[in-house]
CSV table of C-alpha atoms in Angstrom, one decimal:
chain,number,residue,atom,x,y,z
A,1,UNK,CA,-52.5,-30.1,-6.8
A,2,UNK,CA,-51.7,-27.0,-8.8
A,3,UNK,CA,-52.6,-24.8,-5.8
A,4,UNK,CA,-50.4,-26.8,-3.4
A,5,UNK,CA,-47.5,-26.9,-5.9
A,6,UNK,CA,-47.7,-23.3,-7.1
A,7,UNK,CA,-48.5,-21.5,-3.8
A,8,UNK,CA,-48.3,-23.5,-0.6
A,9,UNK,CA,-44.9,-25.2,-1.3
A,10,UNK,CA,-43.1,-22.0,-2.4
A,11,UNK,CA,-44.5,-20.2,0.6
A,12,UNK,CA,-43.3,-22.8,3.0
A,13,UNK,CA,-39.9,-22.9,1.3
A,14,UNK,CA,-39.5,-19.2,1.5
A,15,UNK,CA,-40.3,-19.2,5.2
A,16,UNK,CA,-37.8,-21.9,6.1
A,17,UNK,CA,-35.2,-21.5,3.5
A,18,UNK,CA,-31.7,-20.4,4.4
A,19,UNK,CA,-31.3,-16.7,4.2
A,20,UNK,CA,-28.6,-15.4,1.9
A,21,UNK,CA,-25.8,-13.5,3.7
A,22,UNK,CA,-24.3,-10.5,1.8
A,23,UNK,CA,-20.8,-11.4,0.6
A,24,UNK,CA,-19.2,-8.1,1.8
A,25,UNK,CA,-19.9,-8.9,5.4
A,26,UNK,CA,-17.1,-11.5,5.6
A,27,UNK,CA,-13.6,-11.7,4.3
A,28,UNK,CA,-11.4,-14.8,4.1
A,29,UNK,CA,-7.8,-14.5,5.3
A,30,UNK,CA,-5.6,-15.7,2.4
A,31,UNK,CA,-3.0,-17.0,4.9
A,32,UNK,CA,-5.0,-19.1,7.4
A,33,UNK,CA,-8.4,-19.3,5.8
A,34,UNK,CA,-10.3,-17.8,8.8
A,35,UNK,CA,-13.6,-16.0,8.0
A,36,UNK,CA,-13.3,-12.5,9.4
A,37,UNK,CA,-16.3,-10.3,10.1
A,38,UNK,CA,-15.9,-7.0,8.2
A,39,UNK,CA,-16.3,-4.7,11.3
A,40,UNK,CA,-13.9,-6.8,13.4
A,41,UNK,CA,-11.4,-6.7,10.5
A,42,UNK,CA,-11.8,-2.9,10.0
A,43,UNK,CA,-11.3,-2.3,13.7
A,44,UNK,CA,-8.1,-4.3,13.5
A,45,UNK,CA,-6.7,-2.2,10.6
A,46,UNK,CA,-7.3,-5.1,8.1
A,47,UNK,CA,-5.0,-7.4,10.1
A,48,UNK,CA,-6.2,-11.0,10.6
A,49,UNK,CA,-7.2,-11.5,14.2
A,50,UNK,CA,-6.2,-15.2,14.0
A,51,UNK,CA,-2.8,-15.3,12.3
A,52,UNK,CA,-1.8,-11.6,12.2
A,53,UNK,CA,-1.6,-11.6,8.4
A,54,UNK,CA,-1.7,-8.1,6.9
A,55,UNK,CA,-4.5,-7.8,4.3
A,56,UNK,CA,-4.7,-5.0,1.9
A,57,UNK,CA,-6.0,-1.7,3.1
A,58,UNK,CA,-7.1,1.3,1.0
A,59,UNK,CA,-5.2,4.6,1.2
A,60,UNK,CA,-8.2,6.4,2.6
A,61,UNK,CA,-8.6,3.9,5.4
A,62,UNK,CA,-4.9,3.9,6.0
A,63,UNK,CA,-4.8,7.7,6.3
A,64,UNK,CA,-7.9,7.7,8.6
A,65,UNK,CA,-5.9,5.4,11.0
A,66,UNK,CA,-2.6,7.3,10.5
A,67,UNK,CA,-3.5,10.9,10.9
A,68,UNK,CA,-4.4,12.3,14.3
A,69,UNK,CA,-8.2,12.0,14.7
A,70,UNK,CA,-8.4,10.7,11.2
A,71,UNK,CA,-8.3,14.2,9.9
A,72,UNK,CA,-6.3,15.0,6.7
A,73,UNK,CA,-6.5,17.3,3.7
A,74,UNK,CA,-6.1,16.0,0.2
A,75,UNK,CA,-3.4,17.5,-2.0
A,76,UNK,CA,-4.5,18.5,-5.4
A,77,UNK,CA,-2.8,16.5,-8.2
A,78,UNK,CA,-2.4,17.9,-11.8
A,79,UNK,CA,-4.4,16.0,-14.4
A,80,UNK,CA,-2.3,14.2,-17.1
A,81,UNK,CA,-3.3,13.6,-20.7
A,82,UNK,CA,-6.1,10.9,-20.8
A,83,UNK,CA,-5.2,7.8,-22.9
A,84,UNK,CA,-2.2,9.4,-24.7
A,85,UNK,CA,-1.5,6.2,-26.7
A,86,UNK,CA,-5.1,5.3,-27.5
A,87,UNK,CA,-4.3,1.9,-26.0
A,88,UNK,CA,-6.6,-1.0,-26.4
A,89,UNK,CA,-6.3,-4.7,-25.4
A,90,UNK,CA,-9.4,-6.6,-24.5
A,91,UNK,CA,-10.9,-3.3,-23.4
A,92,UNK,CA,-10.2,0.4,-24.1
A,93,UNK,CA,-7.9,2.0,-21.6
A,94,UNK,CA,-10.5,4.7,-20.6
A,95,UNK,CA,-13.0,1.8,-20.0
A,96,UNK,CA,-10.5,0.1,-17.7
A,97,UNK,CA,-10.0,3.4,-15.8
A,98,UNK,CA,-13.8,3.9,-15.4
A,99,UNK,CA,-14.2,0.3,-14.1
A,100,UNK,CA,-11.3,0.8,-11.6
A,101,UNK,CA,-12.8,4.2,-10.4
A,102,UNK,CA,-16.2,2.6,-9.9
A,103,UNK,CA,-14.9,-0.4,-8.0
A,104,UNK,CA,-12.5,1.6,-5.7
A,105,UNK,CA,-14.3,4.9,-5.4
A,106,UNK,CA,-11.0,6.7,-6.1
A,107,UNK,CA,-9.9,8.8,-9.0
A,108,UNK,CA,-6.5,7.0,-9.5
A,109,UNK,CA,-4.0,4.7,-7.9
A,110,UNK,CA,-2.4,7.2,-5.5
A,111,UNK,CA,-3.8,9.5,-2.8
A,112,UNK,CA,-1.8,12.4,-1.5
A,113,UNK,CA,-2.7,14.1,1.8
A,114,UNK,CA,-1.3,16.4,4.5
A,115,UNK,CA,-2.0,16.4,8.2
A,116,UNK,CA,-0.4,15.5,11.6
A,117,UNK,CA,0.6,12.2,13.1
A,118,UNK,CA,1.5,12.5,16.8
A,119,UNK,CA,1.3,16.3,16.4
A,120,UNK,CA,4.0,16.0,13.7
A,121,UNK,CA,3.0,17.8,10.5
A,122,UNK,CA,3.7,15.6,7.4
A,123,UNK,CA,2.8,15.1,3.7
A,124,UNK,CA,1.9,11.5,2.8
A,125,UNK,CA,1.2,9.6,-0.3
A,126,UNK,CA,-0.3,6.1,-0.6
A,127,UNK,CA,-0.8,3.7,-3.5
A,128,UNK,CA,-3.9,1.6,-4.0
A,129,UNK,CA,-3.1,-1.9,-5.3
A,130,UNK,CA,-6.8,-2.5,-6.0
A,131,UNK,CA,-6.7,0.3,-8.6
A,132,UNK,CA,-5.2,-1.5,-11.7
A,133,UNK,CA,-2.6,-3.2,-9.5
A,134,UNK,CA,-1.4,0.2,-8.2
A,135,UNK,CA,0.4,0.5,-11.5
A,136,UNK,CA,2.7,3.6,-12.0
A,137,UNK,CA,0.9,5.9,-14.4
A,138,UNK,CA,1.5,9.5,-15.3
A,139,UNK,CA,-1.0,10.5,-12.6
A,140,UNK,CA,1.0,8.5,-10.0
A,141,UNK,CA,4.1,10.4,-11.2
A,142,UNK,CA,2.3,13.7,-10.9
A,143,UNK,CA,1.0,12.7,-7.4
A,144,UNK,CA,4.5,12.1,-6.1
A,145,UNK,CA,5.8,15.3,-7.6
A,146,UNK,CA,2.8,17.2,-6.1
A,147,UNK,CA,3.4,15.6,-2.7
A,148,UNK,CA,7.2,16.4,-2.8
A,149,UNK,CA,6.5,20.0,-3.9
A,150,UNK,CA,4.0,20.4,-1.1
A,151,UNK,CA,6.4,18.9,1.5
A,152,UNK,CA,9.1,21.3,0.4
A,153,UNK,CA,6.8,24.3,0.4
A,154,UNK,CA,5.5,23.5,3.9
A,155,UNK,CA,8.9,22.2,5.1
A,156,UNK,CA,7.4,18.9,6.2
A,157,UNK,CA,8.7,15.3,6.0
A,158,UNK,CA,7.3,13.2,3.1
A,159,UNK,CA,6.0,9.7,3.9
A,160,UNK,CA,5.2,7.3,1.1
A,161,UNK,CA,3.3,4.0,1.2
A,162,UNK,CA,4.1,1.9,-1.8
A,163,UNK,CA,2.0,-1.0,-3.3
A,164,UNK,CA,2.3,-1.7,-7.0
A,165,UNK,CA,3.0,-4.3,-9.6
A,166,UNK,CA,5.1,-1.9,-11.7
A,167,UNK,CA,4.5,0.6,-14.5
A,168,UNK,CA,1.2,0.8,-16.2
A,169,UNK,CA,1.5,-1.0,-19.6
A,170,UNK,CA,-1.4,1.0,-21.1
A,171,UNK,CA,0.8,4.1,-21.0
A,172,UNK,CA,3.9,2.4,-22.3
A,173,UNK,CA,7.1,4.5,-22.3
A,174,UNK,CA,5.2,7.3,-20.6
A,175,UNK,CA,4.6,5.1,-17.6
A,176,UNK,CA,8.2,4.1,-17.5
A,177,UNK,CA,9.2,7.8,-17.7
A,178,UNK,CA,7.8,8.2,-14.2
A,179,UNK,CA,10.8,6.4,-12.7
A,180,UNK,CA,13.2,9.3,-13.4
A,181,UNK,CA,10.5,11.9,-12.7
A,182,UNK,CA,9.8,10.5,-9.3
A,183,UNK,CA,13.5,10.1,-8.5
A,184,UNK,CA,14.0,13.8,-9.2
A,185,UNK,CA,11.0,14.5,-6.9
A,186,UNK,CA,12.7,12.6,-4.1
A,187,UNK,CA,15.9,14.5,-4.6
A,188,UNK,CA,13.9,17.8,-4.3
A,189,UNK,CA,12.8,16.7,-0.8
A,190,UNK,CA,16.3,15.6,0.1
A,191,UNK,CA,17.9,18.8,-1.2
A,192,UNK,CA,15.5,20.8,1.1
A,193,UNK,CA,16.9,18.8,4.1
A,194,UNK,CA,13.6,17.1,4.7
A,195,UNK,CA,13.1,13.4,5.6
A,196,UNK,CA,11.7,11.0,3.0
A,197,UNK,CA,10.3,7.8,4.6
A,198,UNK,CA,9.1,4.8,2.6
A,199,UNK,CA,6.8,2.2,4.0
A,200,UNK,CA,6.7,-0.8,1.6
A,201,UNK,CA,3.5,-2.8,1.7
A,202,UNK,CA,2.4,-6.0,-0.1
A,203,UNK,CA,3.2,-6.2,-2.9
A,204,UNK,CA,5.8,-3.7,-4.1
A,205,UNK,CA,7.5,-4.8,-7.4
A,206,UNK,CA,8.7,-3.7,-10.8
A,207,UNK,CA,9.7,-0.2,-11.7
A,208,UNK,CA,8.3,1.2,-8.4
A,209,UNK,CA,10.9,-0.8,-6.6
A,210,UNK,CA,13.5,0.4,-9.1
A,211,UNK,CA,12.7,4.1,-8.3
A,212,UNK,CA,11.0,6.0,-5.5
A,213,UNK,CA,10.1,2.9,-3.3
A,214,UNK,CA,13.8,2.2,-2.5
A,215,UNK,CA,15.1,5.7,-2.1
A,216,UNK,CA,13.9,6.5,1.4
A,217,UNK,CA,16.1,7.8,4.2
A,218,UNK,CA,14.5,5.1,6.3
A,219,UNK,CA,13.0,2.0,4.7
A,220,UNK,CA,10.2,0.3,6.6
A,221,UNK,CA,8.0,-2.6,5.5
A,222,UNK,CA,4.9,-4.4,6.8
A,223,UNK,CA,5.4,-8.0,7.8
A,224,UNK,CA,5.6,-10.7,5.1
A,225,UNK,CA,5.2,-8.1,2.3
A,226,UNK,CA,6.5,-9.2,-1.2
A,227,UNK,CA,9.2,-6.8,-2.3
A,228,UNK,CA,11.3,-7.1,-5.4
A,229,UNK,CA,11.9,-6.1,-9.0
A,230,UNK,CA,11.4,-9.3,-11.0
A,231,UNK,CA,9.3,-12.2,-9.9
A,232,UNK,CA,10.8,-15.2,-8.1
A,233,UNK,CA,10.0,-17.6,-11.0
A,234,UNK,CA,11.7,-15.3,-13.6
A,235,UNK,CA,14.8,-15.2,-11.4
A,236,UNK,CA,14.9,-18.9,-10.9
A,237,UNK,CA,14.6,-19.5,-14.6
A,238,UNK,CA,17.4,-17.0,-15.3
A,239,UNK,CA,19.9,-18.2,-12.7
A,240,UNK,CA,18.7,-21.8,-12.8
A,241,UNK,CA,18.9,-22.2,-9.1
A,242,UNK,CA,16.4,-22.7,-6.3
A,243,UNK,CA,15.7,-19.6,-4.3
A,244,UNK,CA,15.9,-19.7,-0.5
A,245,UNK,CA,12.7,-19.9,1.6
A,246,UNK,CA,11.0,-16.5,2.1
A,247,UNK,CA,13.0,-14.9,-0.7
A,248,UNK,CA,11.7,-11.3,-1.5
A,249,UNK,CA,9.7,-11.1,1.8
A,250,UNK,CA,10.1,-8.3,4.3
A,251,UNK,CA,11.9,-10.4,7.0
A,252,UNK,CA,14.4,-11.9,4.5
A,253,UNK,CA,15.2,-8.4,3.1
A,254,UNK,CA,15.6,-7.1,6.6
A,255,UNK,CA,18.1,-9.8,7.4
A,256,UNK,CA,20.1,-9.0,4.3
A,257,UNK,CA,20.3,-5.2,4.8
A,258,UNK,CA,17.7,-3.9,2.3
A,259,UNK,CA,15.3,-2.7,4.9
A,260,UNK,CA,15.7,-0.8,8.2
A,261,UNK,CA,12.6,-2.0,10.0
A,262,UNK,CA,9.7,-4.5,9.7
A,263,UNK,CA,6.8,-3.0,11.6
A,264,UNK,CA,3.3,-4.2,12.4
A,265,UNK,CA,0.6,-2.0,11.0
A,266,UNK,CA,-0.9,-1.3,14.4
A,267,UNK,CA,2.5,0.0,15.7
A,268,UNK,CA,3.4,1.9,12.5
A,269,UNK,CA,2.0,5.3,13.5
A,270,UNK,CA,4.0,5.4,16.8
A,271,UNK,CA,7.2,4.3,15.0
A,272,UNK,CA,6.8,6.8,12.2
A,273,UNK,CA,6.2,9.6,14.8
A,274,UNK,CA,9.3,8.7,16.7
A,275,UNK,CA,11.5,8.5,13.6
A,276,UNK,CA,10.2,11.7,12.1
A,277,UNK,CA,10.6,13.7,15.2
A,278,UNK,CA,14.2,12.4,15.6
A,279,UNK,CA,15.1,13.3,12.0
A,280,UNK,CA,13.6,16.8,12.4
A,281,UNK,CA,15.2,17.3,15.8
A,282,UNK,CA,12.0,17.7,17.7
A,283,UNK,CA,11.3,16.7,21.2
A,284,UNK,CA,9.6,13.3,21.8
A,285,UNK,CA,5.9,13.1,21.0
A,286,UNK,CA,3.4,13.8,23.7
A,287,UNK,CA,1.4,10.6,24.4
A,288,UNK,CA,-1.6,12.4,25.9
A,289,UNK,CA,-2.8,15.8,27.1
A,290,UNK,CA,-2.5,16.4,30.8
A,291,UNK,CA,-4.4,19.2,32.5
A,292,UNK,CA,-2.3,22.2,33.5
A,293,UNK,CA,-1.2,22.0,37.1
A,294,UNK,CA,-3.0,24.4,39.4
A,295,UNK,CA,-1.0,26.9,41.3
A,296,UNK,CA,-1.0,26.2,45.0
A,297,UNK,CA,-2.2,29.0,47.1
A,298,UNK,CA,0.4,30.3,49.5
A,299,UNK,CA,-0.6,30.0,53.1
A,300,UNK,CA,-1.5,33.3,54.7
A,301,UNK,CA,1.2,34.8,56.9
A,302,UNK,CA,0.1,35.7,60.4
A,303,UNK,CA,1.7,38.6,62.1
A,304,UNK,CA,3.3,38.0,65.5
A,305,UNK,CA,1.8,40.0,68.3
């Protein structure tokens, strides 16, 4: 019986047992609960194919879809002081940074790049909410300043994609100081006569909303994105009133004048191209390249006899 129990039965079970499916092959839509295959989801720019809910997308994937041919060049960002407050909660701040860097594959919560969209040269910056909640750190402040300075130097529009929960608490007052620093960076772009466009994604809250995220010449948001300063529960407890349905969502803010547009992610590149070329007084974007028309050969003239 030992031979049957120890060898035969495990062999049969291993042959007919249900194979484990890697968890990263499927994602569950938080809105409708549909299981989405990772390739299908990526091809649809992380938008649910069933209910059109916009899931989070990394800055690198966003730029790959935004820039022509997916080609862009990263802008170098100055390194800030590491762990200036020697902050520690359940973990040391450097340990949290290393864990975030390992899980996201990115150095920090913001990526700055330059390239072309619809043949329109721009400088763009995008926050990564999966990196410590996209929190506004000294690096994020340096990234926005670097992007603004690059835009001014190259005389290009500056486009920013926001996604954050606010300032990074591990940097304390130094994180909060990025609010005035980034506001000055936006003014640099504006003083140079260049467009500054903000695309608010889910979620954009806290000190980010109270600074650079609401200073755009044109304010665009993705559908159903949470946008606000304080949380809805805090506001309800403060004013002691029930908030209306959809409060702090993109569509509600558009109806009440805080946004200019709510645009689907798949249509965002085309809309940004149109707006940027209008603001920079350029001709409409070329949709496609057409071959140069061939010159028609003139008919040979025959001499009358």
